[in-house]
Amino acid sequence: MRARRMAAGLGVAALVGLAGAVGFGIGPASAHVTVNATGATQGGYAKLAFRVPNERDNASTVKVEVNIPAETAVASVSVRPTPGWTATTEKSKLATPLKAHGEDITEAVTKITWTAAAGSEVKPGEFQEFEVSAGPLPEVDQMVFKALQTYSNNEVVRWIDEPAAGAEAEHPAPVLKLAKAGATGGAAASPAANANVNLAASADDSGDSSTGTVTGVAGLVLALAALIFAVLAWRRSSTAKG
């Protein structure tokens, strides 16, 4: 009887372990619109990658809008072409001109809109990254980019909630942390220097994905081992009783 109870307990534990392994290693991460730019520094240039996952099972993402607040505007913004998508930018007059390369910049890009061509939408279970080169980045600790995600069923998800201490927003806006220029080993980097930084960022993304997969597989193997042990224990118990 004791052996049977132990076997049953191990079986339940194995099933829980299987569920956890599948959920941890294979399940989708929190599907928020985010911005990434490894090595972004105040006063420097960086490639910003806006990652947009599709959260819906019955609709595709057809349009993405990203807003750059005028108070954290940058003098130079250029958009990298995304196959199958058309990008447009909107400029606004600045209350306080920016200083860049010895010139006064009186207007800057404050909105970027990407629109998908037919067949290029972000489909369920997929994500897309939209890249922007920007600089010099403002002398602030972080930049908040409010974003709108439009689906093929006309639903619009507004990623506009600004970060607040001690609270998790339902639809957080993408936030880019900016290090002080000296914190990353020198003065503000040029666009060319940031090319190496962006390659490192891509490697980091791949590493994160691999780590999650390996951890999930390890959990799956352990759960299967526990299940096999439980079955063998149950069989031994049955044989002994017979």
Coordinates of N, CA and C in Angstrom, one line a residue:
M1 N 0.8 -1.2 0.0 CA 0.0 0.0 0.0 C 0.9 1.3 0.0
R2 N 1.9 1.2 0.9 CA 2.8 2.4 0.9 C 3.5 2.6 -0.4
A3 N 3.9 1.5 -1.0 CA 4.6 1.6 -2.3 C 3.6 2.2 -3.4
R4 N 2.4 1.8 -3.3 CA 1.4 2.3 -4.3 C 1.2 3.8 -4.1
R5 N 1.1 4.2 -2.8 CA 0.9 5.6 -2.5 C 2.1 6.5 -3.0
M6 N 3.3 5.9 -2.8 CA 4.5 6.6 -3.2 C 4.5 6.7 -4.7
A7 N 4.1 5.6 -5.4 CA 4.1 5.7 -6.9 C 3.1 6.7 -7.4
A8 N 1.9 6.7 -6.7 CA 0.9 7.7 -7.1 C 1.4 9.1 -6.9
G9 N 2.1 9.3 -5.8 CA 2.6 10.7 -5.5 C 3.6 11.1 -6.5
L10 N 4.5 10.1 -6.9 CA 5.5 10.4 -7.9 C 4.9 10.7 -9.3
G11 N 3.8 10.0 -9.5 CA 3.1 10.2 -10.8 C 2.5 11.6 -10.9
V12 N 1.9 12.0 -9.8 CA 1.4 13.4 -9.8 C 2.5 14.4 -9.9
A13 N 3.6 14.2 -9.2 CA 4.7 15.1 -9.3 C 5.2 15.2 -10.7
A14 N 5.3 14.0 -11.3 CA 5.8 14.0 -12.7 C 4.9 14.8 -13.7
L15 N 3.6 14.6 -13.5 CA 2.7 15.3 -14.3 C 2.8 16.8 -14.1
V16 N 2.9 17.2 -12.8 CA 3.1 18.7 -12.6 C 4.4 19.2 -13.2
G17 N 5.5 18.3 -13.1 CA 6.8 18.7 -13.7 C 6.7 18.8 -15.2
L18 N 5.9 17.9 -15.8 CA 5.7 18.0 -17.3 C 5.0 19.3 -17.6
A19 N 4.0 19.7 -16.9 CA 3.3 20.9 -17.2 C 4.1 22.1 -17.0
G20 N 5.0 22.1 -15.9 CA 5.8 23.2 -15.7 C 6.9 23.3 -16.7
A21 N 7.4 22.2 -17.2 CA 8.5 22.2 -18.2 C 7.9 22.8 -19.5
V22 N 6.8 22.3 -19.9 CA 6.2 22.8 -21.1 C 5.9 24.3 -21.0
G23 N 5.3 24.7 -19.8 CA 4.9 26.1 -19.6 C 6.1 27.0 -19.6
F24 N 7.2 26.5 -19.0 CA 8.4 27.4 -18.8 C 9.2 27.4 -20.1
G25 N 9.4 26.3 -20.7 CA 10.4 26.2 -21.8 C 9.8 26.5 -23.2
I26 N 8.4 26.3 -23.3 CA 7.8 26.4 -24.6 C 6.8 27.5 -24.7
G27 N 6.2 27.8 -23.6 CA 5.1 28.7 -23.6 C 5.6 30.1 -23.9
P28 N 4.7 31.0 -24.4 CA 5.1 32.3 -24.9 C 5.4 33.2 -23.7
A29 N 6.3 34.1 -23.9 CA 6.6 35.1 -22.8 C 5.6 36.2 -22.8
S30 N 5.7 37.1 -21.8 CA 4.8 38.2 -21.8 C 4.9 39.0 -23.0
A31 N 3.8 39.1 -23.7 CA 3.7 39.7 -25.1 C 3.5 41.2 -25.1
H32 N 4.5 41.9 -24.7 CA 4.4 43.4 -24.7 C 5.2 43.9 -25.8
V33 N 4.9 45.1 -26.3 CA 5.7 45.8 -27.3 C 6.9 46.4 -26.5
T34 N 8.1 46.1 -26.9 CA 9.3 46.6 -26.2 C 10.3 47.3 -27.2
V35 N 11.2 48.0 -26.6 CA 12.3 48.6 -27.4 C 13.6 48.2 -26.8
N36 N 14.6 47.8 -27.6 CA 15.9 47.3 -27.2 C 17.0 48.1 -27.9
A37 N 18.0 48.4 -27.2 CA 19.2 49.1 -27.8 C 20.3 48.9 -26.8
T38 N 21.0 47.8 -26.9 CA 22.1 47.5 -26.0 C 23.2 48.6 -26.2
G39 N 23.7 49.1 -25.0 CA 24.7 50.1 -25.1 C 24.3 51.5 -25.4
A40 N 23.0 51.8 -25.3 CA 22.5 53.2 -25.6 C 22.9 54.1 -24.5
T41 N 23.6 55.2 -24.9 CA 24.1 56.2 -23.9 C 23.5 57.6 -24.2
Q42 N 23.5 58.4 -23.1 CA 23.1 59.8 -23.3 C 24.1 60.5 -24.2
G43 N 23.5 61.2 -25.2 CA 24.4 61.9 -26.1 C 25.0 61.1 -27.2
G44 N 24.7 59.8 -27.2 CA 25.2 58.9 -28.2 C 24.2 58.5 -29.3
Y45 N 24.6 57.7 -30.2 CA 23.7 57.2 -31.3 C 23.5 55.7 -31.0
A46 N 22.3 55.2 -31.4 CA 22.0 53.8 -31.2 C 21.0 53.3 -32.2
K47 N 21.0 52.0 -32.4 CA 19.9 51.4 -33.2 C 18.8 50.9 -32.3
L48 N 17.6 51.5 -32.4 CA 16.5 51.1 -31.6 C 15.7 50.0 -32.3
A49 N 15.4 48.9 -31.6 CA 14.6 47.8 -32.2 C 13.3 47.7 -31.5
F50 N 12.2 48.0 -32.1 CA 10.9 47.9 -31.5 C 10.4 46.5 -31.8
R51 N 10.2 45.7 -30.8 CA 9.7 44.3 -31.0 C 8.2 44.3 -30.8
V52 N 7.5 43.8 -31.8 CA 6.0 43.8 -31.7 C 5.5 42.3 -31.9
P53 N 5.2 41.7 -30.8 CA 4.6 40.3 -30.9 C 3.1 40.4 -31.1
N54 N 2.5 39.4 -31.8 CA 1.1 39.3 -32.0 C 0.5 38.6 -30.9
E55 N -0.5 39.2 -30.2 CA -1.1 38.6 -29.0 C -2.4 37.9 -29.4
R56 N -2.9 38.1 -30.6 CA -4.3 37.5 -30.9 C -4.2 36.2 -31.7
D57 N -5.2 35.4 -31.5 CA -5.2 34.1 -32.2 C -6.0 34.2 -33.5
N58 N -6.8 35.3 -33.6 CA -7.7 35.4 -34.7 C -7.5 36.6 -35.5
A59 N -6.4 37.3 -35.4 CA -6.2 38.6 -36.1 C -4.7 38.8 -36.3
S60 N -4.3 39.5 -37.3 CA -2.9 39.9 -37.5 C -2.6 41.3 -37.3
T61 N -1.4 41.7 -36.9 CA -1.0 43.1 -36.8 C -0.7 43.7 -38.1
V62 N -1.4 44.8 -38.4 CA -1.3 45.4 -39.7 C -0.7 46.8 -39.6
K63 N -0.6 47.4 -38.4 CA 0.0 48.8 -38.3 C 0.5 49.0 -36.9
V64 N 1.7 49.7 -36.9 CA 2.3 50.0 -35.6 C 2.7 51.5 -35.6
E65 N 2.3 52.2 -34.6 CA 2.7 53.6 -34.4 C 3.6 53.7 -33.2
V66 N 4.7 54.4 -33.3 CA 5.5 54.7 -32.2 C 5.7 56.2 -32.1
N67 N 5.5 56.7 -30.9 CA 5.6 58.2 -30.6 C 6.9 58.5 -29.8
I68 N 7.6 59.5 -30.3 CA 8.7 60.0 -29.6 C 8.4 61.4 -28.9
P69 N 8.3 61.4 -27.6 CA 7.9 62.7 -27.0 C 8.8 63.9 -27.4
A70 N 8.2 65.0 -27.5 CA 9.0 66.2 -27.9 C 10.0 66.6 -26.9
E71 N 9.7 66.3 -25.6 CA 10.6 66.6 -24.5 C 11.9 65.7 -24.5
T72 N 11.8 64.6 -25.2 CA 13.0 63.7 -25.4 C 13.3 63.5 -26.8
A73 N 13.1 64.5 -27.6 CA 13.3 64.4 -29.1 C 14.8 64.2 -29.4
V74 N 15.0 63.6 -30.6 CA 16.4 63.5 -31.0 C 16.5 64.1 -32.4
A75 N 17.7 64.7 -32.7 CA 17.9 65.5 -33.9 C 17.8 64.6 -35.2
S76 N 18.4 63.4 -35.1 CA 18.5 62.5 -36.3 C 17.7 61.2 -36.0
V77 N 16.8 61.0 -36.9 CA 16.0 59.7 -36.8 C 15.9 59.2 -38.3
S78 N 16.4 57.9 -38.5 CA 16.2 57.3 -39.8 C 15.7 55.9 -39.6
V79 N 14.8 55.5 -40.5 CA 14.1 54.2 -40.3 C 14.7 53.2 -41.3
R80 N 15.0 52.0 -40.7 CA 15.5 50.9 -41.6 C 14.3 50.2 -42.3
P81 N 14.4 50.0 -43.6 CA 13.3 49.4 -44.3 C 13.0 48.0 -43.8
T82 N 11.7 47.7 -43.6 CA 11.2 46.4 -43.2 C 10.5 45.8 -44.4
P83 N 11.0 44.7 -44.9 CA 10.3 44.1 -46.0 C 8.8 43.9 -45.8
G84 N 8.0 44.4 -46.8 CA 6.6 44.2 -46.7 C 5.9 45.3 -45.9
W85 N 6.6 46.3 -45.4 CA 6.0 47.3 -44.6 C 6.5 48.7 -45.1
T86 N 5.5 49.7 -45.0 CA 5.8 51.0 -45.4 C 5.9 51.9 -44.2
A87 N 7.0 52.6 -44.1 CA 7.3 53.5 -42.9 C 7.1 55.0 -43.3
T88 N 6.4 55.7 -42.4 CA 6.2 57.1 -42.6 C 6.6 57.8 -41.3
T89 N 7.1 59.0 -41.4 CA 7.5 59.8 -40.2 C 6.7 61.1 -40.2
E90 N 6.5 61.6 -39.0 CA 5.9 62.9 -38.8 C 6.8 63.8 -37.9
K91 N 6.9 65.0 -38.3 CA 7.8 66.0 -37.5 C 6.9 67.0 -36.8
S92 N 7.4 67.5 -35.7 CA 6.7 68.5 -34.9 C 7.7 69.6 -34.6
K93 N 7.2 70.8 -34.4 CA 8.0 72.0 -34.0 C 8.4 71.8 -32.5
L94 N 9.6 72.1 -32.2 CA 10.1 72.0 -30.8 C 10.0 73.3 -30.1
A95 N 9.5 73.3 -28.9 CA 9.5 74.5 -28.1 C 10.9 75.0 -27.7
T96 N 11.8 74.1 -27.5 CA 13.2 74.4 -27.3 C 14.0 73.7 -28.3
P97 N 14.7 74.4 -29.2 CA 15.6 73.8 -30.2 C 16.6 72.9 -29.6
L98 N 17.0 71.9 -30.4 CA 18.0 71.0 -30.0 C 19.3 71.5 -30.6
K99 N 20.4 71.2 -29.9 CA 21.8 71.5 -30.4 C 22.4 70.2 -30.9
A100 N 22.8 70.2 -32.2 CA 23.4 69.0 -32.7 C 24.4 69.4 -33.8
H101 N 25.6 69.0 -33.6 CA 26.7 69.3 -34.6 C 26.8 70.8 -34.8
G102 N 26.6 71.6 -33.8 CA 26.8 73.1 -33.9 C 25.6 73.8 -34.5
E103 N 24.5 73.1 -34.7 CA 23.3 73.7 -35.4 C 22.1 73.6 -34.4
D104 N 21.2 74.5 -34.6 CA 19.9 74.5 -33.9 C 18.9 73.7 -34.7
I105 N 18.3 72.7 -34.0 CA 17.3 71.9 -34.7 C 16.0 72.3 -34.1
T106 N 15.1 72.9 -35.0 CA 13.8 73.4 -34.5 C 12.6 72.5 -34.6
E107 N 12.8 71.4 -35.4 CA 11.7 70.4 -35.5 C 12.4 69.0 -35.5
A108 N 11.6 68.0 -35.1 CA 12.2 66.6 -35.0 C 11.0 65.6 -35.2
V109 N 11.4 64.4 -35.6 CA 10.4 63.3 -35.7 C 9.8 63.0 -34.4
T110 N 8.5 63.0 -34.4 CA 7.8 62.7 -33.1 C 6.8 61.5 -33.3
K111 N 6.7 61.0 -34.5 CA 5.9 59.8 -34.7 C 6.4 59.0 -35.9
I112 N 6.5 57.7 -35.8 CA 6.8 56.8 -36.9 C 5.7 55.8 -37.0
T113 N 5.2 55.6 -38.2 CA 4.1 54.6 -38.5 C 4.5 53.6 -39.5
W114 N 4.4 52.3 -39.1 CA 4.7 51.2 -40.1 C 3.3 50.6 -40.5
T115 N 3.1 50.4 -41.8 CA 1.9 49.8 -42.3 C 2.2 48.6 -43.2
A116 N 1.6 47.5 -42.9 CA 1.9 46.3 -43.7 C 1.2 46.2 -45.0
A117 N 1.9 45.7 -46.0 CA 1.3 45.4 -47.3 C 0.6 44.0 -47.1
A118 N -0.3 43.8 -48.0 CA -1.1 42.5 -48.0 C -0.1 41.3 -48.0
G119 N -0.3 40.4 -47.0 CA 0.5 39.2 -46.9 C 1.8 39.4 -46.0
S120 N 2.0 40.6 -45.6 CA 3.2 40.9 -44.7 C 2.8 41.2 -43.3
E121 N 1.6 41.0 -42.9 CA 1.1 41.2 -41.6 C 1.9 40.3 -40.6
V122 N 1.9 40.8 -39.3 CA 2.4 39.9 -38.2 C 1.3 39.0 -37.8
K123 N 1.4 37.7 -38.2 CA 0.4 36.7 -38.0 C 0.4 36.2 -36.5
P124 N -0.7 35.5 -36.1 CA -0.7 34.9 -34.8 C 0.5 34.0 -34.6
G125 N 1.1 34.1 -33.4 CA 2.2 33.3 -33.1 C 3.5 33.9 -33.6
E126 N 3.5 35.1 -34.2 CA 4.7 35.6 -34.8 C 5.0 37.0 -34.1
F127 N 6.2 37.5 -34.4 CA 6.5 38.9 -34.0 C 7.4 39.5 -35.1
Q128 N 7.5 40.8 -35.0 CA 8.3 41.6 -36.0 C 9.1 42.6 -35.3
E129 N 10.2 43.0 -35.8 CA 11.0 44.0 -35.2 C 11.2 45.2 -36.2
F130 N 11.0 46.4 -35.7 CA 11.1 47.6 -36.6 C 12.3 48.4 -36.0
E131 N 13.3 48.7 -36.9 CA 14.5 49.3 -36.4 C 14.7 50.7 -36.9
V132 N 15.2 51.5 -35.9 CA 15.4 53.0 -36.1 C 16.8 53.3 -35.6
S133 N 17.5 54.2 -36.4 CA 18.7 54.7 -36.0 C 18.4 56.1 -35.4
A134 N 18.9 56.4 -34.2 CA 18.6 57.7 -33.6 C 19.7 58.3 -32.8
G135 N 19.8 59.6 -32.8 CA 20.8 60.3 -32.0 C 21.0 61.7 -32.4
P136 N 21.7 62.5 -31.6 CA 22.2 62.1 -30.3 C 21.0 61.9 -29.3
L137 N 21.1 60.9 -28.5 CA 20.1 60.6 -27.5 C 20.1 61.6 -26.4
P138 N 18.9 61.9 -25.8 CA 18.8 63.0 -24.9 C 19.5 62.7 -23.5
E139 N 19.8 63.7 -22.8 CA 20.5 63.6 -21.5 C 19.4 63.3 -20.4
V140 N 18.8 62.1 -20.5 CA 17.8 61.7 -19.5 C 18.1 60.2 -19.2
D141 N 17.5 59.7 -18.1 CA 17.7 58.4 -17.7 C 17.0 57.4 -18.5
Q142 N 15.8 57.8 -19.1 CA 15.0 56.9 -19.9 C 14.2 57.6 -20.9
M143 N 13.8 56.9 -21.9 CA 12.9 57.4 -22.9 C 11.7 56.5 -23.0
V144 N 10.5 57.1 -23.0 CA 9.2 56.4 -23.0 C 8.6 56.6 -24.4
F145 N 8.4 55.5 -25.1 CA 7.8 55.5 -26.4 C 6.4 55.0 -26.4
K146 N 5.4 55.8 -26.4 CA 4.0 55.3 -26.4 C 3.7 54.7 -27.8
A147 N 3.1 53.5 -27.9 CA 2.9 52.8 -29.1 C 1.5 52.4 -29.3
L148 N 1.0 52.3 -30.5 CA -0.3 51.8 -30.8 C -0.2 50.6 -31.8
Q149 N -0.8 49.5 -31.5 CA -0.8 48.3 -32.3 C -2.2 48.1 -32.9
T150 N -2.3 48.1 -34.2 CA -3.6 47.9 -34.9 C -3.7 46.5 -35.5
Y151 N -4.8 45.8 -35.3 CA -5.0 44.5 -35.8 C -5.9 44.5 -37.0
S152 N -5.9 43.4 -37.7 CA -6.7 43.3 -38.9 C -8.2 43.3 -38.7
N153 N -8.6 43.1 -37.4 CA -10.1 43.2 -37.1 C -10.4 44.6 -36.6
N154 N -9.5 45.6 -36.8 CA -9.7 47.0 -36.4 C -9.5 47.2 -34.9
E155 N -9.1 46.2 -34.1 CA -8.8 46.5 -32.7 C -7.5 47.2 -32.6
V156 N -7.4 48.2 -31.7 CA -6.2 49.0 -31.5 C -5.8 48.8 -30.0
V157 N -4.6 48.3 -29.8 CA -4.1 48.1 -28.4 C -3.1 49.3 -28.2
R158 N -3.4 50.0 -27.1 CA -2.6 51.2 -26.8 C -1.6 50.9 -25.7
W159 N -0.3 50.8 -26.2 CA 0.8 50.6 -25.2 C 1.3 51.9 -24.8
I160 N 0.6 52.5 -23.8 CA 0.8 53.9 -23.4 C 1.0 54.1 -21.9
D161 N 0.9 53.1 -21.1 CA 1.0 53.2 -19.7 C 2.4 53.5 -19.3
E162 N 2.7 54.6 -18.6 CA 4.0 55.0 -18.2 C 4.4 54.2 -17.0
P163 N 5.7 54.0 -16.8 CA 6.1 53.2 -15.7 C 5.9 53.9 -14.3
A164 N 5.4 53.1 -13.3 CA 5.1 53.7 -12.0 C 5.7 52.8 -11.0
A165 N 6.3 53.4 -9.9 CA 6.9 52.6 -8.9 C 5.9 51.7 -8.2
G166 N 6.2 50.4 -8.0 CA 5.4 49.5 -7.3 C 4.1 49.0 -7.9
A167 N 4.0 49.3 -9.2 CA 2.8 48.9 -9.9 C 3.2 48.4 -11.3
E168 N 2.5 47.3 -11.7 CA 2.7 46.7 -13.0 C 1.5 47.2 -14.0
A169 N 1.9 47.9 -15.0 CA 0.9 48.4 -15.9 C 0.3 47.3 -16.8
E170 N -0.9 47.5 -17.2 CA -1.6 46.5 -18.0 C -1.1 46.6 -19.5
H171 N -0.9 47.8 -19.9 CA -0.4 48.0 -21.3 C 0.8 49.0 -21.2
P172 N 2.0 48.5 -20.7 CA 3.1 49.3 -20.5 C 3.7 49.9 -21.8
A173 N 4.1 51.1 -21.8 CA 4.8 51.7 -23.0 C 6.2 51.2 -23.1
P174 N 6.7 51.1 -24.3 CA 8.2 50.7 -24.4 C 9.0 51.7 -23.7
V175 N 10.0 51.2 -22.9 CA 10.9 52.1 -22.2 C 12.3 51.8 -22.5
L176 N 13.1 52.8 -22.9 CA 14.5 52.6 -23.1 C 15.4 53.3 -22.1
K177 N 16.2 52.5 -21.3 CA 17.1 53.0 -20.3 C 18.3 53.6 -21.0
L178 N 18.8 54.7 -20.6 CA 20.0 55.4 -21.1 C 21.1 55.5 -20.1
A179 N 22.2 55.0 -20.4 CA 23.3 55.1 -19.4 C 24.0 56.4 -19.7
K180 N 24.7 56.9 -18.6 CA 25.5 58.1 -18.8 C 26.7 57.8 -19.7
A181 N 27.1 58.8 -20.4 CA 28.2 58.6 -21.4 C 29.4 57.9 -20.8
G182 N 29.9 58.3 -19.6 CA 31.0 57.7 -19.1 C 30.8 56.3 -18.5
A183 N 29.6 55.9 -18.3 CA 29.3 54.6 -17.7 C 29.6 53.4 -18.6
T184 N 29.7 53.6 -19.9 CA 29.9 52.5 -20.8 C 31.3 52.5 -21.4
G185 N 32.2 53.3 -20.7 CA 33.6 53.3 -21.1 C 34.0 54.4 -22.1
G186 N 33.3 55.5 -22.1 CA 33.8 56.6 -22.9 C 32.8 57.6 -23.3
A187 N 33.1 58.4 -24.3 CA 32.2 59.5 -24.7 C 31.2 58.9 -25.6
A188 N 30.2 59.7 -26.0 CA 29.1 59.3 -26.9 C 29.6 58.6 -28.1
A189 N 29.0 57.5 -28.5 CA 29.4 56.8 -29.6 C 28.8 57.3 -30.9
S190 N 29.5 57.1 -32.0 CA 29.0 57.5 -33.3 C 28.1 56.4 -33.9
P191 N 27.3 56.6 -35.0 CA 26.5 55.6 -35.6 C 27.3 54.4 -36.0
A192 N 28.6 54.6 -36.5 CA 29.4 53.5 -36.9 C 29.8 52.6 -35.7
A193 N 30.2 53.3 -34.6 CA 30.6 52.5 -33.4 C 29.4 51.7 -32.9
N194 N 28.2 52.1 -33.1 CA 27.1 51.4 -32.5 C 26.8 50.1 -33.3
A195 N 27.4 50.0 -34.5 CA 27.1 48.8 -35.3 C 27.6 47.6 -34.6
N196 N 28.7 47.6 -33.9 CA 29.2 46.5 -33.1 C 28.3 46.2 -31.9
V197 N 27.8 47.3 -31.3 CA 26.9 47.1 -30.2 C 25.6 46.4 -30.6
N198 N 25.1 46.7 -31.8 CA 23.9 46.1 -32.2 C 24.1 44.6 -32.5
L199 N 25.3 44.3 -33.1 CA 25.6 42.9 -33.3 C 25.6 42.1 -32.0
A200 N 26.1 42.7 -31.0 CA 26.2 42.1 -29.6 C 24.8 41.9 -29.1
A201 N 23.9 42.9 -29.4 CA 22.5 42.8 -28.9 C 21.8 41.6 -29.5
S202 N 22.0 41.4 -30.8 CA 21.4 40.3 -31.5 C 21.9 39.0 -30.9
A203 N 23.2 38.9 -30.5 CA 23.7 37.7 -29.9 C 23.1 37.5 -28.6
D204 N 22.9 38.5 -27.8 CA 22.3 38.4 -26.5 C 20.9 37.9 -26.6
D205 N 20.1 38.3 -27.6 CA 18.7 37.9 -27.8 C 18.7 36.4 -28.1
S206 N 19.7 35.9 -28.9 CA 19.8 34.5 -29.2 C 20.1 33.7 -28.0
G207 N 21.0 34.2 -27.2 CA 21.4 33.5 -26.0 C 20.2 33.4 -25.0
D208 N 19.4 34.4 -24.9 CA 18.3 34.3 -24.0 C 17.3 33.2 -24.4
S209 N 17.1 33.2 -25.8 CA 16.2 32.2 -26.3 C 16.7 30.8 -26.0
S210 N 18.0 30.6 -26.3 CA 18.6 29.3 -26.1 C 18.6 28.8 -24.6
T211 N 18.8 29.8 -23.7 CA 18.7 29.5 -22.3 C 17.4 29.0 -21.9
G212 N 16.3 29.6 -22.4 CA 15.0 29.2 -22.0 C 14.6 27.9 -22.6
T213 N 15.1 27.6 -23.8 CA 14.9 26.3 -24.4 C 15.6 25.2 -23.6
V214 N 16.9 25.4 -23.3 CA 17.6 24.3 -22.6 C 17.0 24.1 -21.2
T215 N 16.6 25.1 -20.5 CA 16.0 24.9 -19.2 C 14.7 24.1 -19.3
G216 N 13.9 24.5 -20.3 CA 12.6 23.7 -20.5 C 12.8 22.3 -20.8
V217 N 13.8 22.0 -21.7 CA 14.1 20.6 -22.0 C 14.6 19.8 -20.8
A218 N 15.5 20.4 -20.0 CA 16.0 19.8 -18.8 C 14.8 19.4 -17.9
G219 N 13.9 20.4 -17.7 CA 12.7 20.1 -16.8 C 11.9 18.9 -17.4
L220 N 11.7 18.9 -18.7 CA 11.0 17.8 -19.3 C 11.6 16.5 -19.1
V221 N 12.9 16.4 -19.2 CA 13.6 15.1 -19.0 C 13.5 14.6 -17.6
L222 N 13.6 15.6 -16.6 CA 13.5 15.2 -15.2 C 12.0 14.7 -14.9
A223 N 11.1 15.4 -15.5 CA 9.7 15.0 -15.3 C 9.4 13.6 -15.8
L224 N 9.9 13.3 -17.0 CA 9.7 12.0 -17.7 C 10.4 10.9 -16.8
A225 N 11.6 11.2 -16.3 CA 12.3 10.2 -15.4 C 11.5 9.9 -14.2
A226 N 10.9 10.9 -13.6 CA 10.0 10.7 -12.4 C 8.8 9.8 -12.8
L227 N 8.2 10.1 -13.9 CA 7.1 9.3 -14.3 C 7.4 7.9 -14.6
I228 N 8.5 7.6 -15.2 CA 9.0 6.2 -15.4 C 9.2 5.5 -14.1
F229 N 9.9 6.2 -13.1 CA 10.1 5.6 -11.8 C 8.8 5.3 -11.1
A230 N 7.8 6.2 -11.2 CA 6.5 5.9 -10.6 C 5.9 4.7 -11.2
V231 N 5.9 4.5 -12.5 CA 5.3 3.3 -13.1 C 6.0 2.0 -12.7
L232 N 7.4 2.1 -12.6 CA 8.1 0.9 -12.2 C 7.8 0.5 -10.7
A233 N 7.6 1.6 -9.9 CA 7.3 1.3 -8.5 C 5.9 0.7 -8.4
W234 N 5.0 1.2 -9.2 CA 3.6 0.6 -9.1 C 3.6 -0.8 -9.6
R235 N 4.4 -1.1 -10.6 CA 4.4 -2.5 -11.1 C 5.0 -3.5 -10.1
R236 N 6.1 -3.0 -9.4 CA 6.7 -3.8 -8.3 C 5.7 -4.1 -7.2
S237 N 5.0 -3.1 -6.9 CA 4.0 -3.2 -5.8 C 2.9 -4.2 -6.2
S238 N 2.4 -4.2 -7.4 CA 1.4 -5.1 -7.9 C 1.9 -6.5 -7.9
T239 N 3.2 -6.7 -8.4 CA 3.8 -8.0 -8.4 C 4.0 -8.6 -7.0
A240 N 4.4 -7.8 -6.1 CA 4.6 -8.3 -4.7 C 3.3 -8.7 -4.1
K241 N 2.3 -8.0 -4.4 CA 0.9 -8.3 -3.8 C 0.4 -9.6 -4.4
G242 N 0.7 -9.8 -5.7 CA 0.2 -11.0 -6.4 C 0.9 -12.2 -5.9

